[in-house]
Coordinates of C-alpha atoms and ligand atoms in Angstrom, one line a residue:
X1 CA 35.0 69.4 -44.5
X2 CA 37.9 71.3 -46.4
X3 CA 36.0 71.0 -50.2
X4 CA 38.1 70.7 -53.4
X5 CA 39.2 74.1 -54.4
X6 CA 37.5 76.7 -56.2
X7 CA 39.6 76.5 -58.9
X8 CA 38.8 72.8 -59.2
X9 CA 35.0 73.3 -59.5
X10 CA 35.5 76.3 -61.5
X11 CA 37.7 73.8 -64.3
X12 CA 34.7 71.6 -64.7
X13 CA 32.0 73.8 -64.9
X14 CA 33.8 76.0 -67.8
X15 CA 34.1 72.2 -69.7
X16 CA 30.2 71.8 -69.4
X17 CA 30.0 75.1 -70.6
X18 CA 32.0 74.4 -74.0
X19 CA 30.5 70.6 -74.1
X20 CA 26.7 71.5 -73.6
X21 CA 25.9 74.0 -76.6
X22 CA 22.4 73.2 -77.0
X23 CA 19.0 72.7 -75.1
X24 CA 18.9 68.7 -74.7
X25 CA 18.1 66.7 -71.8
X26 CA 20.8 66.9 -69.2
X27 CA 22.1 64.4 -66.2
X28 CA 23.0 65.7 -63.1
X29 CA 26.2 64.9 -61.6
X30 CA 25.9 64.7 -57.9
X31 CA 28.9 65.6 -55.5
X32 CA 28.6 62.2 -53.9
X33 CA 29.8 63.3 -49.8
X34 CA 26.7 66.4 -50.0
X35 CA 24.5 64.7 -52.3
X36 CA 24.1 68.8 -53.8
X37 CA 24.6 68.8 -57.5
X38 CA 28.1 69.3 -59.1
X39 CA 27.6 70.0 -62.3
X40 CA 24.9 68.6 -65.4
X41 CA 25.7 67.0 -68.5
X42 CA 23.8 66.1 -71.9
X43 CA 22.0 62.5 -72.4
X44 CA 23.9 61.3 -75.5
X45 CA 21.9 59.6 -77.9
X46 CA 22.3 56.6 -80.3
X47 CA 22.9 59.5 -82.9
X48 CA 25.9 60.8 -80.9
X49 CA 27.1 57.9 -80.9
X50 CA 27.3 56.7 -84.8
X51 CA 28.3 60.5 -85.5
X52 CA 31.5 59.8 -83.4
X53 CA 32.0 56.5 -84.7
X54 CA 31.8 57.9 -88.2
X55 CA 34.3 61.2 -87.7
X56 CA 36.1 58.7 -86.0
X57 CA 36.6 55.8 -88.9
X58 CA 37.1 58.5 -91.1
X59 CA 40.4 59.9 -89.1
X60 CA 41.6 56.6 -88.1
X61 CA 43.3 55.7 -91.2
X62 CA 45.5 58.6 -91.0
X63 CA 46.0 58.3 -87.0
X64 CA 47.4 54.1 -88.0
X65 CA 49.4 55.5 -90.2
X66 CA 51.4 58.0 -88.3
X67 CA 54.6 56.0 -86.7
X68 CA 54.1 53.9 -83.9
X69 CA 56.9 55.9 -81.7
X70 CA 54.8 59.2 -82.4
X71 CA 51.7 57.9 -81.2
X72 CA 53.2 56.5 -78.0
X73 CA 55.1 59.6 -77.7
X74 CA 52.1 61.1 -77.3
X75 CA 50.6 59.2 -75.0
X76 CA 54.2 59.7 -72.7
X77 CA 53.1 63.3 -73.1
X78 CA 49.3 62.5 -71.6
X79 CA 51.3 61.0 -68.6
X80 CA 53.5 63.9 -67.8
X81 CA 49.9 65.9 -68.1
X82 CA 48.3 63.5 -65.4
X83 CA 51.6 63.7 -63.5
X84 CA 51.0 67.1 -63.7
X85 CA 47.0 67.4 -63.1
X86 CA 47.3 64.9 -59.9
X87 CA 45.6 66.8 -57.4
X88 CA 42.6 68.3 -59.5
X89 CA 41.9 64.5 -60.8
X90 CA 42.5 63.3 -57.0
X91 CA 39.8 66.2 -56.8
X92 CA 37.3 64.8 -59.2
X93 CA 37.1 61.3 -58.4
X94 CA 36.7 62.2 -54.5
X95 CA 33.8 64.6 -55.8
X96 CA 32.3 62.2 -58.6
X97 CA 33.0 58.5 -56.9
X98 CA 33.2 59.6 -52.8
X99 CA 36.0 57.8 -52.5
X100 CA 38.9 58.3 -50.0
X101 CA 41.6 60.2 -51.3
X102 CA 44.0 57.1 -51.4
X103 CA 41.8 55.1 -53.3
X104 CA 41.4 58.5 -55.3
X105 CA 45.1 58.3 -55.9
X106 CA 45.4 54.2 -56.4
X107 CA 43.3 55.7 -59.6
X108 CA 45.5 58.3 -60.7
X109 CA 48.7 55.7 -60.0
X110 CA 46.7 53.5 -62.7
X111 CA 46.8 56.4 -65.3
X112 CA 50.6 57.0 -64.6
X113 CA 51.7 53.1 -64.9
X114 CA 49.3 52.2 -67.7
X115 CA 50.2 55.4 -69.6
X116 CA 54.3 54.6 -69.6
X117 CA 54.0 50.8 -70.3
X118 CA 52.3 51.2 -73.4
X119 CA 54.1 54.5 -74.2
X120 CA 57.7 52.6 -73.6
X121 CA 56.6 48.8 -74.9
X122 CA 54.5 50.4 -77.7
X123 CA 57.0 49.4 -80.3
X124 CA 58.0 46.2 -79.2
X125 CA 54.5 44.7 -79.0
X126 CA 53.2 46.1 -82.4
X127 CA 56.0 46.8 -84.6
X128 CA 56.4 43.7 -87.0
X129 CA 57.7 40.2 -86.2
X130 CA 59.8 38.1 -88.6
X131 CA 58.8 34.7 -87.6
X132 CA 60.4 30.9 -89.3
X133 CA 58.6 31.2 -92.8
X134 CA 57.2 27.5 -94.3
X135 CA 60.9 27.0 -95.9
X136 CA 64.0 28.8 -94.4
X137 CA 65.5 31.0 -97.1
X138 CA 62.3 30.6 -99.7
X139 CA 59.8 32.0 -97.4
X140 CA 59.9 35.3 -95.6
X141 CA 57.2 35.4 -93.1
X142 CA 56.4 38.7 -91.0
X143 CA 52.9 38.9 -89.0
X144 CA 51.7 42.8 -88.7
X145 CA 49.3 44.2 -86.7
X146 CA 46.9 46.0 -88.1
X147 CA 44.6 48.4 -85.7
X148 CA 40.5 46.6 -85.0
X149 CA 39.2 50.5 -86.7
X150 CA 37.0 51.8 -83.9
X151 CA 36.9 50.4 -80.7
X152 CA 34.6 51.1 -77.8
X153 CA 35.1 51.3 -74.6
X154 CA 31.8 51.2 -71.9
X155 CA 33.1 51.9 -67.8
X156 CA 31.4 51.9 -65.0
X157 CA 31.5 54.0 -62.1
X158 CA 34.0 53.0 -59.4
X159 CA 37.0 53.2 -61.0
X160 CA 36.0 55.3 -63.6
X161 CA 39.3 56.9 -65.0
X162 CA 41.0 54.0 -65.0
X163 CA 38.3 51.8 -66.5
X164 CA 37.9 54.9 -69.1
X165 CA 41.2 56.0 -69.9
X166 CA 43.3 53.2 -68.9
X167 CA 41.6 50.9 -71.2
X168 CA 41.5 53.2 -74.3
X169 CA 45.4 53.9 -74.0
X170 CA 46.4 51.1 -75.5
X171 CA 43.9 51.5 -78.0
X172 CA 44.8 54.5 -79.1
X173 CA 48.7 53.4 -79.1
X174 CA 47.7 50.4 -81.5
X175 CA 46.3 52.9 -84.1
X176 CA 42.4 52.7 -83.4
X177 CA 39.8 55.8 -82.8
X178 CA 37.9 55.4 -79.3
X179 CA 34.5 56.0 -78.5
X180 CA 34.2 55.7 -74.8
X181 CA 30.8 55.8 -72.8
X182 CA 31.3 56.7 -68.9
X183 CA 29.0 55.8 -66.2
X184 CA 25.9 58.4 -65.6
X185 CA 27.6 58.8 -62.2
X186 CA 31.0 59.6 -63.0
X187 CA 31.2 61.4 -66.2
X188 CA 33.6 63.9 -65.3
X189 CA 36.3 61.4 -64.5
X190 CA 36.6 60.9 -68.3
X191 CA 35.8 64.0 -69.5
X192 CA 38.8 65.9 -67.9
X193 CA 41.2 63.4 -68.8
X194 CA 39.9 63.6 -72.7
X195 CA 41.0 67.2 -72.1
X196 CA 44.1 66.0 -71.1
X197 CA 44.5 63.4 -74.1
X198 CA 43.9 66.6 -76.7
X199 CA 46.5 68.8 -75.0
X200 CA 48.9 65.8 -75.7
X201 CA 48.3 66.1 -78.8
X202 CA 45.4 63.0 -79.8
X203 CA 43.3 64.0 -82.5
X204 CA 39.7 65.2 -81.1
X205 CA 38.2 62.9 -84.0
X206 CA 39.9 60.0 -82.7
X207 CA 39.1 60.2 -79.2
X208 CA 35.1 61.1 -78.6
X209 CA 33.4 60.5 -75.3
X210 CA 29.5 60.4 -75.4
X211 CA 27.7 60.5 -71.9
X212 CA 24.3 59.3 -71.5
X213 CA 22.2 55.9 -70.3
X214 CA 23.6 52.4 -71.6
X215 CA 20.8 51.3 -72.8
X216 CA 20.7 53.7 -75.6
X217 CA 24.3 55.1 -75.6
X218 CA 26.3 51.2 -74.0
X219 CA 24.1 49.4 -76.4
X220 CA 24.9 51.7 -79.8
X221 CA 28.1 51.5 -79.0
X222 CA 28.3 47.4 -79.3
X223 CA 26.3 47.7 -82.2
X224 CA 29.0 50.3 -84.4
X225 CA 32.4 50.1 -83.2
X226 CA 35.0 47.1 -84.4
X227 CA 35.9 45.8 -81.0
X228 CA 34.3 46.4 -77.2
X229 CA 36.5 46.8 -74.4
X230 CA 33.8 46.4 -71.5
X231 CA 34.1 46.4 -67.7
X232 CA 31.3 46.2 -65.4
X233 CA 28.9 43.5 -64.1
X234 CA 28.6 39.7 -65.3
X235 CA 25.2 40.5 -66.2
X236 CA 25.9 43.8 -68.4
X237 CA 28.6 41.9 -69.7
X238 CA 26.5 38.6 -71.2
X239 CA 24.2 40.9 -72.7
X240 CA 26.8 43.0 -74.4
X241 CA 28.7 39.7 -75.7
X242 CA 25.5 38.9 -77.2
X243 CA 25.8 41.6 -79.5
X244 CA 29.4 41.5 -79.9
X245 CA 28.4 37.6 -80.6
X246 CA 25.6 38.6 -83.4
X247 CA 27.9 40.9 -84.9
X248 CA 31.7 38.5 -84.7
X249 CA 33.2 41.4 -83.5
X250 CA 35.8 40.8 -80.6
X251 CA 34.8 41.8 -76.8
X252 CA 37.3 41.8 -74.0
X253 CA 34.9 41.8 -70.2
X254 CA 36.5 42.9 -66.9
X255 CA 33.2 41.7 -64.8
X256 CA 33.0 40.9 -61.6
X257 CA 33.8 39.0 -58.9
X258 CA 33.6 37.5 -55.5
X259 CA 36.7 37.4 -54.0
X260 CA 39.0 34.8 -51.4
X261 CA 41.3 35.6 -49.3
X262 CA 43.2 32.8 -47.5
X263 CA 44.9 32.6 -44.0
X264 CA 47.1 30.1 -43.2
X265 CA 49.2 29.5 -39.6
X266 CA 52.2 30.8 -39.9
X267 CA 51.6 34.0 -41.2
X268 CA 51.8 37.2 -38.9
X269 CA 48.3 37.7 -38.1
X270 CA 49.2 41.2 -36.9
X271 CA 50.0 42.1 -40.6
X272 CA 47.7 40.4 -42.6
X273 CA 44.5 42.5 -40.3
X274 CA 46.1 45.5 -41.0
X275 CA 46.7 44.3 -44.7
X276 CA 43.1 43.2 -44.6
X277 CA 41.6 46.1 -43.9
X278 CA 42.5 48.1 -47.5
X279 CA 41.9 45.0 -49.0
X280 CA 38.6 44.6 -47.8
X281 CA 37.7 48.5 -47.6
X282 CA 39.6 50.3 -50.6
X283 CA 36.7 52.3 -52.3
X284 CA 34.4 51.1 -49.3
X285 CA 34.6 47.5 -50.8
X286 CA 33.5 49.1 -54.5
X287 CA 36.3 47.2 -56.5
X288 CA 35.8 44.4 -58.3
X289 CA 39.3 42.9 -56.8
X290 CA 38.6 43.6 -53.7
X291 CA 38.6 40.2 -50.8
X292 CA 34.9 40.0 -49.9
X293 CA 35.7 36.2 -48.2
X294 CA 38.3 35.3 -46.0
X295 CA 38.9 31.6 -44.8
X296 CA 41.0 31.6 -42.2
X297 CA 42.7 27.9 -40.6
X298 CA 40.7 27.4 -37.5
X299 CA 43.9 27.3 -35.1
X300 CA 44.2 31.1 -36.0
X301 CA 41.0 32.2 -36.5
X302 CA 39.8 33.5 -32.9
X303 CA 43.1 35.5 -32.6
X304 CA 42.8 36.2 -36.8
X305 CA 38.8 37.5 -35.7
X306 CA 39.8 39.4 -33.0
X307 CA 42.9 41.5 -34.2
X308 CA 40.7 42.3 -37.8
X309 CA 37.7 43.4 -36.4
X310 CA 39.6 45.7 -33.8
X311 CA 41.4 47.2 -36.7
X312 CA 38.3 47.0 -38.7
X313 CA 36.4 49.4 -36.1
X314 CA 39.6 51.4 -35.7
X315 CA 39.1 52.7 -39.4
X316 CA 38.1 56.1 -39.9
X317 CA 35.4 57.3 -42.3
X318 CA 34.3 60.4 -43.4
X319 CA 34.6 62.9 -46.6
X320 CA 37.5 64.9 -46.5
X321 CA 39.6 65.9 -50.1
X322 CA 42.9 64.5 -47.8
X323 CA 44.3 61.6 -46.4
X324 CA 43.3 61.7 -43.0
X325 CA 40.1 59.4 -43.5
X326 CA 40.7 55.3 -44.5
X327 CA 37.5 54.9 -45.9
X328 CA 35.3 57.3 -48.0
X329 CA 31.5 57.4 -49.0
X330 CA 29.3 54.8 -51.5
X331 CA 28.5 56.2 -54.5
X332 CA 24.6 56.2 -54.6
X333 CA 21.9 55.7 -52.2
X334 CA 20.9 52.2 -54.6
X335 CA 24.1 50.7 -53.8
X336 CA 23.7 52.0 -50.3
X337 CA 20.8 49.9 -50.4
X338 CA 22.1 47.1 -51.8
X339 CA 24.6 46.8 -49.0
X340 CA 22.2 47.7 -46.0
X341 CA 20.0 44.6 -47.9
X342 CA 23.1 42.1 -47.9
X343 CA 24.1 42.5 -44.4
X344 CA 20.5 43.1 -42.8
X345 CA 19.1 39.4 -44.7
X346 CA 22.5 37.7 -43.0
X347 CA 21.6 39.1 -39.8
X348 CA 18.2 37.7 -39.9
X349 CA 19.5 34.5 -40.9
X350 CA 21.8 34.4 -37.8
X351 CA 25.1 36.0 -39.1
X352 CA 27.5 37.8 -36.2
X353 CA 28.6 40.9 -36.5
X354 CA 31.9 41.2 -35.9
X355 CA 32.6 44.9 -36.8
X356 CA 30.2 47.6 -38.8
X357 CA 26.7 46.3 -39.4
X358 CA 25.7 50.0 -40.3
X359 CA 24.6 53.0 -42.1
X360 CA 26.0 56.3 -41.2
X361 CA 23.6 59.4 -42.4
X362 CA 25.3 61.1 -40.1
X363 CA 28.5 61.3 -42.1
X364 CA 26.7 61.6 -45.6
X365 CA 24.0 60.4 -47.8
X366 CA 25.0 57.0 -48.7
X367 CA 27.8 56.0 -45.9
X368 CA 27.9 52.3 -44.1
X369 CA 30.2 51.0 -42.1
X370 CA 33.4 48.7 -42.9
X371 CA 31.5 45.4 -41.8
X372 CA 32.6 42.1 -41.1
X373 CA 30.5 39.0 -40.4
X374 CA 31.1 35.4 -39.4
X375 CA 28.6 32.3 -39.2
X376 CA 27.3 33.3 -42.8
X377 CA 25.7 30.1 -44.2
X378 CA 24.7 28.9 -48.0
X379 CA 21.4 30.8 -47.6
X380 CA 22.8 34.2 -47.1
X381 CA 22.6 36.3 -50.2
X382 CA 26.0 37.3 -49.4
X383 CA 27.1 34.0 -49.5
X384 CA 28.0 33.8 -52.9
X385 CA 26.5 37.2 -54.9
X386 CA 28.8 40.0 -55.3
X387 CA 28.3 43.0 -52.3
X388 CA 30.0 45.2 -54.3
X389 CA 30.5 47.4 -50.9
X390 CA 31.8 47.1 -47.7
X391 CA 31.1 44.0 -46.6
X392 CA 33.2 40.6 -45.6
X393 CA 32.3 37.4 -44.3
X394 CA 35.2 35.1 -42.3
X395 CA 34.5 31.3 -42.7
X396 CA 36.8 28.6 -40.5
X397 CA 38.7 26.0 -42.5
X398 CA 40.3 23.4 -41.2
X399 CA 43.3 23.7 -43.2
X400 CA 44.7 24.0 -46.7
X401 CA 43.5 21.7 -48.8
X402 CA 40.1 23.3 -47.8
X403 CA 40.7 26.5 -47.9
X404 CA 41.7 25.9 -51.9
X405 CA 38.5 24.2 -52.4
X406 CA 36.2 26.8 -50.8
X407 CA 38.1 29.3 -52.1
X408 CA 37.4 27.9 -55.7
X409 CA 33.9 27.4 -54.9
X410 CA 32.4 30.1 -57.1
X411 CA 31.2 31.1 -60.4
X412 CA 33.6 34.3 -60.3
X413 CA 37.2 33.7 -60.3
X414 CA 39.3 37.2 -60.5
X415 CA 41.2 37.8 -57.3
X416 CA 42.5 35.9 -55.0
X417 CA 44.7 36.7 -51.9
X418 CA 47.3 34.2 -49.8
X419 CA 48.8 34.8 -46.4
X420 CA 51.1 31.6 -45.5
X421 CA 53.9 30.9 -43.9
X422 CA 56.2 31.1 -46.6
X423 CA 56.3 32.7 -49.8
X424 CA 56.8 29.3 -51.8
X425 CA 53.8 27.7 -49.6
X426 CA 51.4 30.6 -50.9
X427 CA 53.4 30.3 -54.6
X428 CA 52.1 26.5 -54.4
X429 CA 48.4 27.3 -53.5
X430 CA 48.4 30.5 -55.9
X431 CA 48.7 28.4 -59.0
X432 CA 45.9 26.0 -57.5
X433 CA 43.3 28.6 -57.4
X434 CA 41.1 29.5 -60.1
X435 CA 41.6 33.2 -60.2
X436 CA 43.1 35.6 -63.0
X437 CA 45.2 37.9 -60.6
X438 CA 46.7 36.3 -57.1
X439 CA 48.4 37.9 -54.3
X440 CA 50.5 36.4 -51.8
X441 CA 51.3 38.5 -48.6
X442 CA 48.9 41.4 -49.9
X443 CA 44.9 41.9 -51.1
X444 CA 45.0 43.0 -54.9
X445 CA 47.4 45.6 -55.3
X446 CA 50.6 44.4 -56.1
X447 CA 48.8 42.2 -59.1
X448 CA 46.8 44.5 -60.3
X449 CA 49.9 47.4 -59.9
X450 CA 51.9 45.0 -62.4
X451 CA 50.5 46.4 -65.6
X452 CA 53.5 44.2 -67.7
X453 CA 51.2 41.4 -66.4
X454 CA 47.7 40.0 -67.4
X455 CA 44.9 41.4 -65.7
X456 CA 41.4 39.7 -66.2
X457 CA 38.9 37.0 -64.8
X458 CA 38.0 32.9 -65.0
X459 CA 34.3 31.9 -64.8
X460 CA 32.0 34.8 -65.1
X461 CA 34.5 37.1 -63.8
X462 CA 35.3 37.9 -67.6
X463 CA 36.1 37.2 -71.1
X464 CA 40.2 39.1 -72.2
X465 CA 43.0 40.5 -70.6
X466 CA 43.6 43.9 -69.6
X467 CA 47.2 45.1 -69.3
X468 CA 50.5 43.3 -70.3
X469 CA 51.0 42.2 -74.0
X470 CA 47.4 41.0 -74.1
X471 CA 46.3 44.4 -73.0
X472 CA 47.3 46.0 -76.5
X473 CA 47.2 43.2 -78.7
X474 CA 43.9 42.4 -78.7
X475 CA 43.1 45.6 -80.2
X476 CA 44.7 44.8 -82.9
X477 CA 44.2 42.0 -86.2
X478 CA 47.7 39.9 -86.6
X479 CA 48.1 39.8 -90.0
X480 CA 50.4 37.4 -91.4
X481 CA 52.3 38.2 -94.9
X482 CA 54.4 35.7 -96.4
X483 CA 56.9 36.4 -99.5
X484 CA 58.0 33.8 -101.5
X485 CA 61.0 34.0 -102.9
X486 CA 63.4 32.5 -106.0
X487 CA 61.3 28.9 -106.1
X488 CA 57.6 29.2 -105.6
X489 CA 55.5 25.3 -104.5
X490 CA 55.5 24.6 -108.0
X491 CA 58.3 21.2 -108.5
X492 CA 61.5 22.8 -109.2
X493 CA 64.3 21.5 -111.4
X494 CA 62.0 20.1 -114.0
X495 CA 60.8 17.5 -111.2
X496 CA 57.3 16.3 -112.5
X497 CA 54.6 16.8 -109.7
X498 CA 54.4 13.1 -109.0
X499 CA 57.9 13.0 -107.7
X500 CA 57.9 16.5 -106.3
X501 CA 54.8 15.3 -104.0
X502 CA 56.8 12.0 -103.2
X503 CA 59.3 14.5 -101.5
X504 CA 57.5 17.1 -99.7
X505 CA 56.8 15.3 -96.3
X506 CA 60.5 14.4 -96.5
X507 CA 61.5 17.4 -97.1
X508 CA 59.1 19.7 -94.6
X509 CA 60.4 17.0 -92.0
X510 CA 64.5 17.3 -92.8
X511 CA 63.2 21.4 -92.5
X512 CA 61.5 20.5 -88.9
X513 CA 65.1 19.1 -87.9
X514 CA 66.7 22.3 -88.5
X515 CA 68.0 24.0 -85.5
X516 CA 66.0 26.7 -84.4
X517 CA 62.5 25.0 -86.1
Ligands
LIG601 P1 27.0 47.9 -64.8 O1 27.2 46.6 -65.6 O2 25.7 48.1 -64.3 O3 27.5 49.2 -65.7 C1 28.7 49.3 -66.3 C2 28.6 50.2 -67.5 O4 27.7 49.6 -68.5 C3 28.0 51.6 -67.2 O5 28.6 52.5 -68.1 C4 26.5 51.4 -67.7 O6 25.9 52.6 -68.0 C5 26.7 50.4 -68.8 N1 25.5 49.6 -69.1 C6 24.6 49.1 -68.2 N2 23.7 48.4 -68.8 C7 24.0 48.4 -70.1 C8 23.4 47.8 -71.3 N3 22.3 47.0 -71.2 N4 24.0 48.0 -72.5 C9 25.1 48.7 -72.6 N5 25.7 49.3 -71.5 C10 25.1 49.1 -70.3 O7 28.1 47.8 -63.7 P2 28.4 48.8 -62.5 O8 27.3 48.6 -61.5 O9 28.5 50.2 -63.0 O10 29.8 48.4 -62.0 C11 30.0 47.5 -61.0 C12 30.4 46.1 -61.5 O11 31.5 46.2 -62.3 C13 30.7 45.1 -60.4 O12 30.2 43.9 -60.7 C14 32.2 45.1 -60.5 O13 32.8 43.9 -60.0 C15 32.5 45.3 -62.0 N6 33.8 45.8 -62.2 C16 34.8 44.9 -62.7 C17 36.1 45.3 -63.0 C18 37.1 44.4 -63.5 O14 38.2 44.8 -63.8 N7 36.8 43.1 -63.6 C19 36.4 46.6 -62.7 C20 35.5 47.5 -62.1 C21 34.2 47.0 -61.9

């Protein structure tokens, strides 16, 4: 197995050196494909946390008030740095996560796209907006937007720069200091590109990451900052909108989901197993828009079966820092088990097993198989819970109309995928689906891959937008200044008040007639 360079290794242990001064309790960062330790880091504390919410209010007001164009020209500059960086950062998320190096550069693709849409639209989106004031001429009415203060920002582990960094770009763009708090698994993924923000020129004070559990570290964080940008489970995420909840801050939740694909005749079945398989497998099924049912029109689904689950056992696994492999490792022995538990209770409860079905300790500590499964009923666990690994059930349908309901036949509703025979047939089902992102004639990519566009979930899938507009203005407070000018609401022209108020409604209605109102 060709490992990441020396040079690579060599760049993250010289950051733990600077970053781990003093004797505190440390968290061991595993190499995920050895399982040997790659490097340690300190357990933060609630202390570390208001300390860098505290440098960080203090330098925020200076950071808002430097030009909009200069803060997203230093965020242009973080991209040509990650531009730049590619490989090592390809080289830490293989190391940290286990993932193959393609989903390792989906990440890095993230960074780039995220990075120069917020850098380029940065002025557009925040600078202010003259809007039709109460009474054309008298009223001048401009909405602002003023930065939240500090906002957090708590990722988990799978795809941790992007959940990190790509979420505390726009952030930073919108005038606001960041405190972001990565997964214990995949602290490195943030901590290199935080180098990377600082070279670029972001203030150290305005952008602090502190590592350590989230029960101490996650959960201080909800309770200081001004506004939390949170991605991880449903259940993390109810918990931490309680707090934002007792405190009226604002929360935006990526969570998870549980997602469709559909298959219609029609489509070339040929493609959409190929297509299948990355939608199905990226980050060994660890993505939370990744297609973990497919219902497929029973006229196509023998052939549909047949063609996906060849292709399916086709894929190659293993833990090389290169492209040759299509599927990398899990991240953890626990989620290891959590797959292992998934797929053993549907075999007990008379699932097939079409492709997979396995562990592979042979290729690494916490390796399964790409497995697919049919004749998975209600009581399956993997009927309707997340997997959250590699792991997809195919269910017959007998045509479209069910197919839309099944596929809207969950509490999650983030991604959805649609193979028909035309692109306006799949345009017409995509709009009936109850799903925040939905890709016809691919799994998640090109959705997701749009970062002008919305990116979030219905149900319990989430609470907020990522990416697009949304993506940056909800880290900010619209603020809505109106200037009266030469004749204030008082009557004008020696009017008394009770014929003044005998002509407003006539008036704000001649007003509402105007063109342009
Ligand atoms: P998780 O909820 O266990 O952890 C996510 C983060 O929250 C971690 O940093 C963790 O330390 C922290 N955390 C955990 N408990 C906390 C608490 N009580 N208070 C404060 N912080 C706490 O999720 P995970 O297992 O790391 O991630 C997998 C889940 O994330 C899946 O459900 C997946 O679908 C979802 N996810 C969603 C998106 C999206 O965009 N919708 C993206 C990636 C992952």
């Amino acid at each position: 197995m060709p490992a990441p360079s020396a040079e690579t290794f060599a760049r993250l242990r010289a950051l733990v050196a600077i970053d781990e001064p003093d004797e505190r309790p440390s968290l061991s960062v595993i190499e995920v494909f050895t399982g040997e330790q790659l490097a340690t880091v300190p357990v933060g504390t609630a202390e570390d946390v208001q300390a860098a919410v505290a440098r960080g209010r203090k330098a925020q007001a200076a950071w808002a008030a430097r030009p909009i164009k200069e803060r997203a020209a230093i965020v242009e500059r973080y991209r040509a740095l990650v531009a730049r960086d590619r490989d090592f950062l390809m080289d830490v998320l293989q190391a940290e996560c286990g993932k193959s190096r393609s989903a390792a550069q989906e990440e890095v693709l993230d960074l780039l796209l995220n990075s120069r849409y917020y850098a380029k639209e940065a002025d557009n989106l925040l600078g202010p907006q003259q809007v039709a004031g109460l009474l054309p001429g008298l009223v001048k009415t401009v909405v602002h937007r003023q930065p939240k203060g500090v906002v957090g920002v708590i990722a988990p582990w799978n795809y941790p720069m992007a959940m990190s960094i790509s979420d505390a770009l726009p952030a930073l763009v919108a005038g606001n200091a960041v405190v972001v708090k990565p997964d214990s698994n995949t602290p490195f993924c943030t901590l290199v590109n935080a180098e990377l923000l600082y070279e670029a020129g972001i203030p150290r004070d305005i952008f602090a990451v502190v590592t350590g559990p989230g029960s101490v570290v996650g959960n201080e964080i909800a309770d200081s900052v001004d506004f939390l940008m949170f991605t991880g489970s449903s259940n993390t995420g109810r918990k931490l909108a309680e707090h934002a909840g007792r405190r009226l801050i604002g929360i935006s939740a990526e969570l998870g989901g549980k997602n469709p694909m559909i298959v219609l005749e029609g489509t070339n079945i040929d493609k959409v197993a190929k297509a299948a398989t990355r939608a199905c497998f990226a980050n060994a099924g660890q993505l939370c828009i990744s297609i973990e049912r497919i219902y497929v029109q029973d006229s196509i689904a023998d052939e549909f079966i047949k063609k996906f689950g060849d292709k399916v056992k086709d894929m190659k696994l293993g833990s090389t820092y290169d492209y040759k492999t299509d599927m990398g490792s899990l991240i953890s022995e626990d989620q290891l088990k959590t797959v292992a538990d998934h797929v053993e209770d549907a075999k007990i409860k008379g699932a097939t097993v079409i492709a997979g079905g396995k562990a592979r300790p042979d290729l690494g500590p916490s390796f399964f198989e790409p497995t697919v499964l049919t004749d998975v009923t209600e009581d399956m666990i993997c009927a309707r819970n997340e997997t959250f690994g590699p792991l997809v059930s195919i269910y017959r349908v007998s045509g479209v109309d069910e197919a839309i309901e099944r596929a809207n036949d969950s509490e999650y509703g983030l991604n959805a995928s649609v193979w028909a025979a035309s692109d306006s047939e799949g345009e017409a089902i995509a709009t009936q689906l109850h799903s925040g992102t939905v890709n016809i004639n691919e799994g998640y990519g090109p959705a997701y891959g749009s970062t002008a566009a919305p990116m979030g979930g219905m149900g319990i899938s989430g609470i907020g937008r990522r990416h697009g507009p949304e993506g940056i203005l909800k880290y900010t407070e619209p603020q809505t200044v109106a200037t009266t000018r030469v004749l204030n609401l008082d009557p004008p022209f020696g009017l008394s008040n009770e014929v003044w108020q005998q002509l407003i409604t006539p008036l704000v209605q001649t007003v509402q007639r105007l063109p342009g109102r």
